[in-house]
Amino acid sequence: MAVKTLTINGEQYSAQEGESILSVARQHHIPIPTLCHLEGLSTVGACRLCVVQVEGSPKLLPACTTKVEEGMVVTTSNTKLDKYRRMIVALLASEGNHVCAVCVANNHCELQDLAYQVGLVRVRYPYLYPDKKLDATHKEYVMDHNRCVLCTRCVRVCDEVEGAHVWDVAGRGINCEIVSGLNDNWGNSQTCTECGKCVMVCPTGALFEKGVTVSEMEKKKGFLKYIITARQKKEWVSISND
Amino acid sequence: MSDTIIKPKVATVWLGGCSGCHMSFLDLDERLLELADKIQLVFSPIADVKVFPQDVDITLVEGAVTNDENEEMAHTIRKNSRYVLSFGDCATTGNVTAMRNRFTEKELIDRSYRELSDICNSVPNDFTLIAKLREQATPLHHVIRVDAFLHGCPPTPDEIWFAMNELLQGRIPIFNTQFLRYG
Ligand code: SF4
Ligand code: SF4
Ligand code: SF4
Ligand code: FES
């Protein structure tokens, strides 16, 4: 495969053709915040947190979906990018009902981590306090739409890795929501295998195990690497379950 | 006579919060003595002062702005203070106090005074005596300008100590690196 040379934040890097900017940045420990992206799942470019500036492009481009090109000049952080990222996290916080102090995912939440990473000191937008539902009909798990950031990781892991395709996205704009089956209660799903993969990849406290209380829901994502390596390389290697 | 050192005037205010942030302030323990040497506490739920004074240097505000009395107080605080600090998650995000925002005032009052009461089945109606709920509980900075934000539910004594010392040295404490956290 052809090798491409590009510049990121003034340094030269080489990358494989077809690789994303994010992948190169990760290999070289250049921090780019991400939310919808998860190694092992398909890439959708939905959250826009990973936007970077590419010289010659009038638009900011998501690092997770943009492929490297020869001679590309990329900036991953500057005042404008940092500001947009803060705005995205602030909008996510204001359009849901996030009360970290009483949340199962408190201290183990990727949305919290992002808020710290982008320096979200306060939210200037009015909070919307939307009237969202909580679905506790499943035997093992709960879906609390109040904390869902619509990253669609649950949709993808269930479809692409478990092969059950329980979850889907319904509605548009502010009415967009994750639904199970044909917008039925999760507990009625005929296809859910109760594997818990969606719960583990969910970045927030939206999906959690029954019985956990404040701060107790830690997500273990190691299984994903394990399964993907097994499928691609036919190697059943044990991987730390972080 | 030796020079009199003018100590900064500090106020702490309890709006729509559970008082947990103030409890955490008291958990400064022996550091409170050190603080007492450095400041004058001119208004606080732990001091018997009825009216928010003029010319306060630093005011720590716990809680969201949840009723008309809080709102009036917030404006007084801003008018009379040099630095205003949102003290804890309720002041900063609305937090637990704002969980009531999805319900109407009638639903809230019925729940608190009728459904959950076993004896006196009546609802308050004289709002000259008790504060009236605002339509929504909001973070302090949605009502007045705020200079700095101390996060956490509640902020830890170490975080409060850091904030106080920064403010006492005339600096706006910056939390976005060291102490930024929610919950
Ligand atoms: S999901 Fe994360 S950001 Fe939302 S309330 Fe829970 S801990 Fe806070
Ligand atoms: S439930 Fe969780 S994983 Fe699914 S879209 Fe919402 S935040 Fe993402
Ligand atoms: S932030 Fe937490 S401790 Fe402080 S008033 Fe609110 S609920 Fe209480
Ligand atoms: S991580 Fe790239 S768009 Fe979400």
Tab-separated table of C-alpha atoms and ligand atoms in Angstrom:
chain	number	residue	atom	x	y	z
A	1	MET	CA	0.000	0.000	0.000
A	2	ALA	CA	1.232	3.450	-0.847
A	3	VAL	CA	2.683	5.624	1.862
A	4	LYS	CA	1.456	9.201	2.258
A	5	THR	CA	3.344	11.985	3.931
A	6	LEU	CA	1.476	14.697	5.765
A	7	THR	CA	2.075	17.467	8.276
A	8	ILE	CA	0.224	17.580	11.586
A	9	ASN	CA	0.772	20.602	13.838
A	10	GLY	CA	3.988	21.402	11.998
A	11	GLU	CA	5.506	17.910	12.255
A	12	GLN	CA	5.874	15.486	9.364
A	13	TYR	CA	4.321	12.026	9.570
A	14	SER	CA	3.940	9.160	7.173
A	15	ALA	CA	0.766	7.118	6.959
A	16	GLN	CA	-0.763	4.283	4.986
A	17	GLU	CA	-3.020	5.204	2.112
A	18	GLY	CA	-6.644	4.980	3.244
A	19	GLU	CA	-5.841	5.718	6.865
A	20	SER	CA	-7.800	8.444	8.663
A	21	ILE	CA	-6.213	11.564	10.122
A	22	LEU	CA	-7.430	10.371	13.531
A	23	SER	CA	-5.668	7.040	13.195
A	24	VAL	CA	-2.336	8.734	12.402
A	25	ALA	CA	-2.811	11.205	15.241
A	26	ARG	CA	-3.576	8.400	17.718
A	27	GLN	CA	-0.473	6.453	16.699
A	28	HIS	CA	1.622	9.490	17.506
A	29	HIS	CA	-0.215	10.456	20.681
A	30	ILE	CA	-1.578	13.685	19.264
A	31	PRO	CA	-4.739	14.296	21.271
A	32	ILE	CA	-7.978	14.806	19.320
A	33	PRO	CA	-11.207	14.535	21.316
A	34	THR	CA	-13.727	12.012	19.955
A	35	LEU	CA	-17.138	10.761	20.989
A	36	CYS	CA	-18.960	8.792	18.300
A	37	HIS	CA	-15.767	7.095	17.120
A	38	LEU	CA	-14.893	3.791	18.733
A	39	GLU	CA	-12.072	1.548	17.541
A	40	GLY	CA	-13.638	-1.636	16.213
A	41	LEU	CA	-16.909	-0.100	15.025
A	42	SER	CA	-17.657	1.539	11.690
A	43	THR	CA	-17.032	5.278	11.472
A	44	VAL	CA	-19.984	7.637	11.136
A	45	GLY	CA	-18.583	11.129	11.726
A	46	ALA	CA	-21.652	12.130	13.685
A	47	CYS	CA	-20.485	14.099	16.710
A	48	ARG	CA	-17.995	16.456	15.039
A	49	LEU	CA	-15.806	16.678	18.130
A	50	CYS	CA	-12.794	15.505	16.175
A	51	VAL	CA	-12.892	18.386	13.676
A	52	VAL	CA	-9.503	19.559	12.426
A	53	GLN	CA	-8.344	22.270	10.078
A	54	VAL	CA	-6.886	21.147	6.757
A	55	GLU	CA	-5.058	23.735	4.699
A	56	GLY	CA	-6.919	24.536	1.491
A	57	SER	CA	-10.250	23.253	2.820
A	58	PRO	CA	-12.872	25.939	3.491
A	59	LYS	CA	-14.616	23.619	5.974
A	60	LEU	CA	-13.388	22.000	9.147
A	61	LEU	CA	-13.125	18.242	8.595
A	62	PRO	CA	-13.768	15.366	10.992
A	63	ALA	CA	-10.477	13.581	11.648
A	64	CYS	CA	-12.210	10.223	12.060
A	65	THR	CA	-13.688	10.110	8.553
A	66	THR	CA	-11.135	12.129	6.587
A	67	LYS	CA	-8.484	10.067	4.833
A	68	VAL	CA	-4.880	11.223	4.704
A	69	GLU	CA	-3.602	12.691	1.473
A	70	GLU	CA	-0.123	13.388	0.216
A	71	GLY	CA	1.116	16.778	1.388
A	72	MET	CA	-1.876	17.427	3.638
A	73	VAL	CA	-1.308	20.131	6.270
A	74	VAL	CA	-3.416	19.509	9.366
A	75	THR	CA	-3.958	21.543	12.536
A	76	THR	CA	-5.618	19.664	15.401
A	77	SER	CA	-5.924	22.453	17.919
A	78	ASN	CA	-6.206	26.240	17.805
A	79	THR	CA	-8.478	28.877	19.313
A	80	LYS	CA	-11.208	28.320	16.758
A	81	LEU	CA	-11.188	24.509	16.939
A	82	ASP	CA	-11.073	24.559	20.737
A	83	LYS	CA	-14.020	26.930	20.801
A	84	TYR	CA	-16.110	24.784	18.446
A	85	ARG	CA	-15.362	21.684	20.504
A	86	ARG	CA	-16.443	23.477	23.662
A	87	MET	CA	-19.632	24.544	21.926
A	88	ILE	CA	-20.383	20.960	20.887
A	89	VAL	CA	-19.956	19.632	24.416
A	90	ALA	CA	-22.010	22.519	25.816
A	91	LEU	CA	-24.819	21.761	23.351
A	92	LEU	CA	-24.749	18.078	24.279
A	93	ALA	CA	-24.957	18.993	27.962
A	94	SER	CA	-27.808	21.447	27.457
A	95	GLU	CA	-29.974	19.298	25.179
A	96	GLY	CA	-30.172	16.312	27.540
A	97	ASN	CA	-30.827	15.962	31.255
A	98	HIS	CA	-27.388	15.465	32.739
A	99	VAL	CA	-27.243	15.507	36.514
A	100	CYS	CA	-23.827	14.005	37.153
A	101	ALA	CA	-24.217	14.063	40.927
A	102	VAL	CA	-26.957	11.434	40.755
A	103	CYS	CA	-25.840	9.560	37.643
A	104	VAL	CA	-24.804	5.895	37.505
A	105	ALA	CA	-21.889	6.834	35.244
A	106	ASN	CA	-20.546	9.708	37.363
A	107	ASN	CA	-16.729	9.685	37.234
A	108	HIS	CA	-16.769	7.026	34.503
A	109	CYS	CA	-18.411	9.076	31.795
A	110	GLU	CA	-16.911	10.063	28.455
A	111	LEU	CA	-19.092	13.167	28.259
A	112	GLN	CA	-17.660	14.343	31.588
A	113	ASP	CA	-14.152	13.541	30.386
A	114	LEU	CA	-14.777	15.557	27.238
A	115	ALA	CA	-16.050	18.498	29.268
A	116	TYR	CA	-12.757	18.469	31.178
A	117	GLN	CA	-10.699	17.934	28.041
A	118	VAL	CA	-12.224	20.918	26.245
A	119	GLY	CA	-12.343	23.056	29.406
A	120	LEU	CA	-16.107	23.454	29.648
A	121	VAL	CA	-16.311	25.629	32.731
A	122	ARG	CA	-19.997	26.484	32.332
A	123	VAL	CA	-22.767	26.199	29.762
A	124	ARG	CA	-24.002	29.500	28.396
A	125	TYR	CA	-26.911	28.058	26.407
A	126	PRO	CA	-30.277	27.670	28.057
A	127	TYR	CA	-30.738	24.094	29.268
A	128	LEU	CA	-33.669	22.509	27.455
A	129	TYR	CA	-34.839	20.014	30.116
A	130	PRO	CA	-36.429	17.805	27.447
A	131	ASP	CA	-39.142	15.375	28.450
A	132	LYS	CA	-37.256	12.145	27.760
A	133	LYS	CA	-38.215	8.611	28.734
A	134	LEU	CA	-36.539	5.873	30.648
A	135	ASP	CA	-37.025	2.270	29.513
A	136	ALA	CA	-36.538	-0.242	32.318
A	137	THR	CA	-38.468	-3.082	30.686
A	138	HIS	CA	-35.383	-5.152	29.897
A	139	LYS	CA	-34.544	-7.925	32.374
A	140	GLU	CA	-30.897	-6.901	32.811
A	141	TYR	CA	-30.437	-3.347	31.583
A	142	VAL	CA	-31.932	0.137	31.529
A	143	MET	CA	-32.018	2.716	28.728
A	144	ASP	CA	-32.280	6.257	30.077
A	145	HIS	CA	-32.804	8.581	27.126
A	146	ASN	CA	-32.145	11.589	29.366
A	147	ARG	CA	-28.412	10.862	29.188
A	148	CYS	CA	-28.191	9.695	25.571
A	149	VAL	CA	-25.893	11.791	23.373
A	150	LEU	CA	-26.953	10.021	20.151
A	151	CYS	CA	-23.474	8.778	19.340
A	152	THR	CA	-25.040	5.585	17.843
A	153	ARG	CA	-22.337	3.348	19.258
A	154	CYS	CA	-25.042	1.055	20.672
A	155	VAL	CA	-26.708	0.839	17.259
A	156	ARG	CA	-23.442	-0.058	15.562
A	157	VAL	CA	-22.095	-2.548	18.071
A	158	CYS	CA	-25.403	-4.430	18.158
A	159	ASP	CA	-25.589	-4.579	14.374
A	160	GLU	CA	-21.941	-4.975	13.426
A	161	VAL	CA	-20.530	-7.062	16.246
A	162	GLU	CA	-23.407	-8.890	17.884
A	163	GLY	CA	-25.446	-9.163	14.677
A	164	ALA	CA	-28.745	-8.600	16.465
A	165	HIS	CA	-29.608	-5.080	15.261
A	166	VAL	CA	-31.911	-4.268	18.150
A	167	TRP	CA	-31.264	-0.513	18.033
A	168	ASP	CA	-32.018	2.133	15.455
A	169	VAL	CA	-32.226	5.893	15.145
A	170	ALA	CA	-35.675	7.462	14.768
A	171	GLY	CA	-36.810	11.066	14.256
A	172	ARG	CA	-34.827	14.092	13.196
A	173	GLY	CA	-33.178	17.102	14.782
A	174	ILE	CA	-34.113	17.691	18.379
A	175	ASN	CA	-36.632	14.825	18.222
A	176	CYS	CA	-33.992	12.318	17.216
A	177	GLU	CA	-33.854	9.299	19.500
A	178	ILE	CA	-32.566	5.765	19.784
A	179	VAL	CA	-35.308	3.147	19.522
A	180	SER	CA	-35.294	-0.592	20.060
A	181	GLY	CA	-37.105	-2.827	17.574
A	182	LEU	CA	-39.775	-0.900	15.734
A	183	ASN	CA	-39.992	1.656	18.523
A	184	ASP	CA	-41.102	-0.860	21.114
A	185	ASN	CA	-40.015	-1.416	24.701
A	186	TRP	CA	-36.562	-2.985	24.927
A	187	GLY	CA	-37.982	-5.743	27.098
A	188	ASN	CA	-40.210	-6.872	24.223
A	189	SER	CA	-37.307	-7.316	21.831
A	190	GLN	CA	-37.234	-10.745	20.172
A	191	THR	CA	-33.728	-10.185	18.823
A	192	CYS	CA	-31.850	-8.876	21.894
A	193	THR	CA	-29.466	-11.609	23.083
A	194	GLU	CA	-28.843	-9.831	26.409
A	195	CYS	CA	-25.130	-9.693	25.572
A	196	GLY	CA	-24.674	-6.221	27.099
A	197	LYS	CA	-22.364	-4.953	24.356
A	198	CYS	CA	-24.434	-1.791	23.856
A	199	VAL	CA	-24.232	-1.062	27.578
A	200	MET	CA	-20.458	-1.385	27.570
A	201	VAL	CA	-19.794	0.828	24.547
A	202	CYS	CA	-22.219	3.562	25.620
A	203	PRO	CA	-20.072	6.568	26.575
A	204	THR	CA	-22.513	7.890	29.174
A	205	GLY	CA	-24.965	6.697	31.795
A	206	ALA	CA	-27.717	6.241	29.174
A	207	LEU	CA	-27.299	2.466	29.080
A	208	PHE	CA	-26.589	0.721	32.352
A	209	GLU	CA	-26.971	-2.517	34.260
A	210	LYS	CA	-29.891	-2.895	36.624
A	211	GLY	CA	-28.908	-2.708	40.264
A	212	VAL	CA	-26.108	-0.154	39.987
A	213	THR	CA	-26.391	3.168	41.745
A	214	VAL	CA	-24.594	6.529	41.585
A	215	SER	CA	-21.046	6.296	40.149
A	216	GLU	CA	-21.121	2.499	39.990
A	217	MET	CA	-21.502	1.884	36.263
A	218	GLU	CA	-18.043	1.393	34.796
A	219	LYS	CA	-17.935	0.524	31.130
A	220	LYS	CA	-15.553	-2.217	30.044
A	221	LYS	CA	-14.712	-1.899	26.378
A	222	GLY	CA	-11.848	-4.390	26.124
A	223	PHE	CA	-14.135	-7.082	24.686
A	224	LEU	CA	-14.376	-5.153	21.453
A	225	LYS	CA	-10.650	-5.375	20.663
A	226	TYR	CA	-10.716	-9.043	21.653
A	227	ILE	CA	-13.516	-9.899	19.246
A	228	ILE	CA	-12.182	-7.781	16.400
A	229	THR	CA	-8.675	-9.255	16.689
A	230	ALA	CA	-10.145	-12.745	16.768
A	231	ARG	CA	-12.206	-12.113	13.657
A	232	GLN	CA	-9.536	-10.362	11.653
A	233	LYS	CA	-6.405	-12.249	12.684
A	234	LYS	CA	-7.915	-15.480	14.014
A	235	GLU	CA	-6.027	-14.858	17.242
A	236	TRP	CA	-7.783	-15.227	20.591
A	237	VAL	CA	-5.523	-12.930	22.565
A	238	SER	CA	-6.460	-11.715	25.973
A	239	ILE	CA	-6.630	-7.962	26.196
A	240	SER	CA	-6.948	-5.929	29.346
A	241	ASN	CA	-10.594	-5.105	29.815
A	242	ASP	CA	-10.460	-1.342	30.056
B	1	MET	CA	-0.398	52.416	66.826
B	2	SER	CA	0.461	49.656	64.379
B	3	ASP	CA	-1.030	49.715	60.899
B	4	THR	CA	-4.431	48.150	60.695
B	5	ILE	CA	-4.571	45.561	57.944
B	6	ILE	CA	-7.826	45.731	56.108
B	7	LYS	CA	-9.035	42.201	55.649
B	8	PRO	CA	-11.102	41.330	52.570
B	9	LYS	CA	-14.816	41.093	53.200
B	10	VAL	CA	-16.200	37.691	52.303
B	11	ALA	CA	-19.826	36.579	52.057
B	12	THR	CA	-21.300	33.125	51.473
B	13	VAL	CA	-24.882	32.760	50.332
B	14	TRP	CA	-27.240	29.794	50.298
B	15	LEU	CA	-29.721	29.906	47.416
B	16	GLY	CA	-31.477	26.821	46.014
B	17	GLY	CA	-29.094	24.133	47.255
B	18	CYS	CA	-29.029	21.432	49.909
B	19	SER	CA	-26.414	23.237	52.076
B	20	GLY	CA	-23.924	20.494	51.205
B	21	CYS	CA	-21.549	23.032	49.685
B	22	HIS	CA	-21.549	24.986	52.927
B	23	MET	CA	-20.996	21.751	54.863
B	24	SER	CA	-17.958	21.147	52.711
B	25	PHE	CA	-16.806	24.692	53.481
B	26	LEU	CA	-17.015	23.860	57.196
B	27	ASP	CA	-14.951	20.752	56.458
B	28	LEU	CA	-12.004	23.094	55.940
B	29	ASP	CA	-11.651	22.289	59.659
B	30	GLU	CA	-8.505	23.828	61.162
B	31	ARG	CA	-7.940	25.776	57.978
B	32	LEU	CA	-11.031	27.778	58.990
B	33	LEU	CA	-8.931	29.335	61.754
B	34	GLU	CA	-6.314	30.386	59.251
B	35	LEU	CA	-9.044	31.761	57.024
B	36	ALA	CA	-10.603	33.626	59.940
B	37	ASP	CA	-7.306	35.490	60.328
B	38	LYS	CA	-7.309	36.538	56.715
B	39	ILE	CA	-10.915	37.575	56.103
B	40	GLN	CA	-13.947	39.236	57.585
B	41	LEU	CA	-17.033	37.090	57.142
B	42	VAL	CA	-19.699	39.711	56.615
B	43	PHE	CA	-22.669	37.593	55.546
B	44	SER	CA	-23.337	33.854	55.651
B	45	PRO	CA	-25.909	31.234	56.718
B	46	ILE	CA	-23.503	30.561	59.588
B	47	ALA	CA	-23.447	34.232	60.681
B	48	ASP	CA	-26.454	36.079	61.997
B	49	VAL	CA	-26.608	38.941	59.520
B	50	LYS	CA	-29.968	39.730	57.966
B	51	VAL	CA	-29.156	42.106	55.140
B	52	PHE	CA	-26.551	41.526	52.443
B	53	PRO	CA	-23.978	44.265	53.030
B	54	GLN	CA	-22.464	46.823	50.645
B	55	ASP	CA	-18.892	46.567	49.342
B	56	VAL	CA	-18.233	42.862	49.672
B	57	ASP	CA	-14.992	41.667	48.125
B	58	ILE	CA	-15.740	38.013	47.508
B	59	THR	CA	-19.096	36.226	47.506
B	60	LEU	CA	-19.504	32.464	47.262
B	61	VAL	CA	-22.953	31.449	46.080
B	62	GLU	CA	-24.305	27.961	46.691
B	63	GLY	CA	-27.371	26.702	44.850
B	64	ALA	CA	-29.430	27.387	41.752
B	65	VAL	CA	-31.729	30.380	41.390
B	66	THR	CA	-35.018	28.649	42.055
B	67	ASN	CA	-37.446	31.233	43.491
B	68	ASP	CA	-38.120	34.958	43.294
B	69	GLU	CA	-36.267	35.613	46.545
B	70	ASN	CA	-33.136	33.895	45.162
B	71	GLU	CA	-33.406	36.005	42.027
B	72	GLU	CA	-33.619	39.262	43.946
B	73	MET	CA	-30.729	38.155	46.148
B	74	ALA	CA	-28.636	37.278	43.092
B	75	HIS	CA	-28.973	40.832	41.788
B	76	THR	CA	-28.098	42.294	45.187
B	77	ILE	CA	-25.041	40.058	45.371
B	78	ARG	CA	-23.841	41.190	41.975
B	79	LYS	CA	-24.428	44.843	42.749
B	80	ASN	CA	-22.576	44.678	46.058
B	81	SER	CA	-19.713	42.260	45.359
B	82	ARG	CA	-16.417	42.598	43.575
B	83	TYR	CA	-16.013	38.887	42.792
B	84	VAL	CA	-18.886	36.433	42.565
B	85	LEU	CA	-18.059	32.741	42.641
B	86	SER	CA	-20.543	30.023	41.676
B	87	PHE	CA	-19.995	27.635	44.529
B	88	GLY	CA	-20.767	24.030	43.525
B	89	ASP	CA	-22.700	22.241	40.797
B	90	CYS	CA	-26.177	23.590	41.640
B	91	ALA	CA	-24.986	27.176	41.181
B	92	THR	CA	-22.966	26.190	38.086
B	93	THR	CA	-25.331	23.864	36.194
B	94	GLY	CA	-28.627	23.815	38.100
B	95	ASN	CA	-27.786	20.217	39.048
B	96	VAL	CA	-30.170	18.493	41.466
B	97	THR	CA	-32.174	21.667	42.128
B	98	ALA	CA	-33.045	21.943	38.433
B	99	MET	CA	-34.377	18.378	38.243
B	100	ARG	CA	-37.770	19.843	39.066
B	101	ASN	CA	-37.788	21.863	35.838
B	102	ARG	CA	-39.684	19.227	33.907
B	103	PHE	CA	-42.679	19.572	36.198
B	104	THR	CA	-45.158	22.419	36.440
B	105	GLU	CA	-45.288	24.523	39.562
B	106	LYS	CA	-48.710	23.058	40.367
B	107	GLU	CA	-47.406	19.489	40.096
B	108	LEU	CA	-44.502	20.335	42.385
B	109	ILE	CA	-46.602	22.060	45.013
B	110	ASP	CA	-49.219	19.284	44.983
B	111	ARG	CA	-46.534	16.657	45.329
B	112	SER	CA	-44.792	18.378	48.226
B	113	TYR	CA	-47.727	19.748	50.174
B	114	ARG	CA	-50.596	17.358	49.361
B	115	GLU	CA	-49.439	13.942	48.214
B	116	LEU	CA	-46.512	13.636	50.593
B	117	SER	CA	-48.165	15.209	53.607
B	118	ASP	CA	-50.145	13.189	56.103
B	119	ILE	CA	-51.602	15.934	58.247
B	120	CYS	CA	-51.984	19.437	56.929
B	121	ASN	CA	-53.427	18.982	53.484
B	122	SER	CA	-53.132	22.555	52.235
B	123	VAL	CA	-50.923	24.432	49.833
B	124	PRO	CA	-49.179	27.740	50.447
B	125	ASN	CA	-50.836	30.763	48.902
B	126	ASP	CA	-49.426	33.807	50.659
B	127	PHE	CA	-46.327	34.627	48.643
B	128	THR	CA	-45.640	37.702	50.737
B	129	LEU	CA	-44.574	35.258	53.446
B	130	ILE	CA	-42.861	32.543	51.459
B	131	ALA	CA	-40.890	32.753	48.245
B	132	LYS	CA	-42.599	31.921	44.983
B	133	LEU	CA	-41.000	29.332	42.695
B	134	ARG	CA	-39.657	30.599	39.411
B	135	GLU	CA	-40.819	28.741	36.352
B	136	GLN	CA	-37.385	27.128	36.161
B	137	ALA	CA	-34.436	26.761	38.488
B	138	THR	CA	-31.407	28.074	36.597
B	139	PRO	CA	-27.661	28.300	37.085
B	140	LEU	CA	-26.514	31.538	38.696
B	141	HIS	CA	-24.693	32.779	35.585
B	142	HIS	CA	-27.964	32.662	33.631
B	143	VAL	CA	-29.237	35.382	35.977
B	144	ILE	CA	-26.171	37.493	36.830
B	145	ARG	CA	-22.567	37.764	35.642
B	146	VAL	CA	-20.331	35.315	37.491
B	147	ASP	CA	-16.539	35.632	37.722
B	148	ALA	CA	-15.498	32.064	38.471
B	149	PHE	CA	-16.984	28.609	38.836
B	150	LEU	CA	-16.140	26.096	41.517
B	151	HIS	CA	-17.459	22.689	40.459
B	152	GLY	CA	-18.440	19.553	42.281
B	153	CYS	CA	-21.368	18.309	44.296
B	154	PRO	CA	-20.100	19.423	46.685
B	155	PRO	CA	-16.677	20.959	45.967
B	156	THR	CA	-14.063	19.374	48.221
B	157	PRO	CA	-12.432	21.378	51.027
B	158	ASP	CA	-9.178	21.352	49.029
B	159	GLU	CA	-10.927	22.875	46.042
B	160	ILE	CA	-12.570	25.511	48.234
B	161	TRP	CA	-9.239	26.265	49.872
B	162	PHE	CA	-7.574	26.710	46.496
B	163	ALA	CA	-10.373	29.028	45.311
B	164	MET	CA	-10.322	31.129	48.466
B	165	ASN	CA	-6.569	31.573	48.378
B	166	GLU	CA	-6.559	32.565	44.744
B	167	LEU	CA	-9.310	35.093	45.327
B	168	LEU	CA	-7.619	36.461	48.437
B	169	GLN	CA	-4.555	37.101	46.345
B	170	GLY	CA	-6.647	39.012	43.878
B	171	ARG	CA	-6.616	36.321	41.223
B	172	ILE	CA	-9.630	34.781	39.556
B	173	PRO	CA	-9.232	31.073	40.233
B	174	ILE	CA	-8.912	29.033	37.065
B	175	PHE	CA	-10.455	25.609	37.418
B	176	ASN	CA	-10.376	24.364	33.870
B	177	THR	CA	-7.135	22.526	34.364
B	178	GLN	CA	-6.778	21.532	37.963
B	179	PHE	CA	-10.205	21.201	39.517
B	180	LEU	CA	-12.684	21.057	36.669
B	181	ARG	CA	-15.150	18.270	37.397
B	182	TYR	CA	-18.861	17.730	37.501
B	183	GLY	CA	-20.735	15.571	39.967
C	1	SF4	S1	-24.135	10.653	31.525
C	1	SF4	FE1	-22.203	11.626	32.116
C	1	SF4	S2	-22.538	13.821	31.767
C	1	SF4	FE2	-24.533	12.827	31.801
C	1	SF4	S3	-25.224	12.964	33.931
C	1	SF4	FE3	-24.173	11.010	33.713
C	1	SF4	S4	-22.064	11.436	34.352
C	1	SF4	FE4	-23.018	13.415	33.907
C	2	SF4	S1	-27.591	5.013	24.279
C	2	SF4	FE1	-25.424	5.420	24.670
C	2	SF4	S2	-24.370	4.384	22.986
C	2	SF4	FE2	-26.503	4.573	22.377
C	2	SF4	S3	-26.581	6.470	21.203
C	2	SF4	FE3	-27.128	6.973	23.320
C	2	SF4	S4	-25.204	7.610	24.257
C	2	SF4	FE4	-24.679	6.524	22.383
C	3	SF4	S1	-23.948	21.199	44.507
C	3	SF4	FE1	-24.483	19.314	45.605
C	3	SF4	S2	-23.818	19.709	47.701
C	3	SF4	FE2	-23.929	21.734	46.686
C	3	SF4	S3	-26.020	22.461	47.087
C	3	SF4	FE3	-26.102	21.352	45.161
C	3	SF4	S4	-26.741	19.272	45.727
C	3	SF4	FE4	-25.999	20.280	47.577
C	4	FES	S1	-15.374	11.255	16.554
C	4	FES	FE1	-15.225	12.103	14.577
C	4	FES	S2	-17.190	12.901	14.243
C	4	FES	FE2	-17.425	11.894	16.178
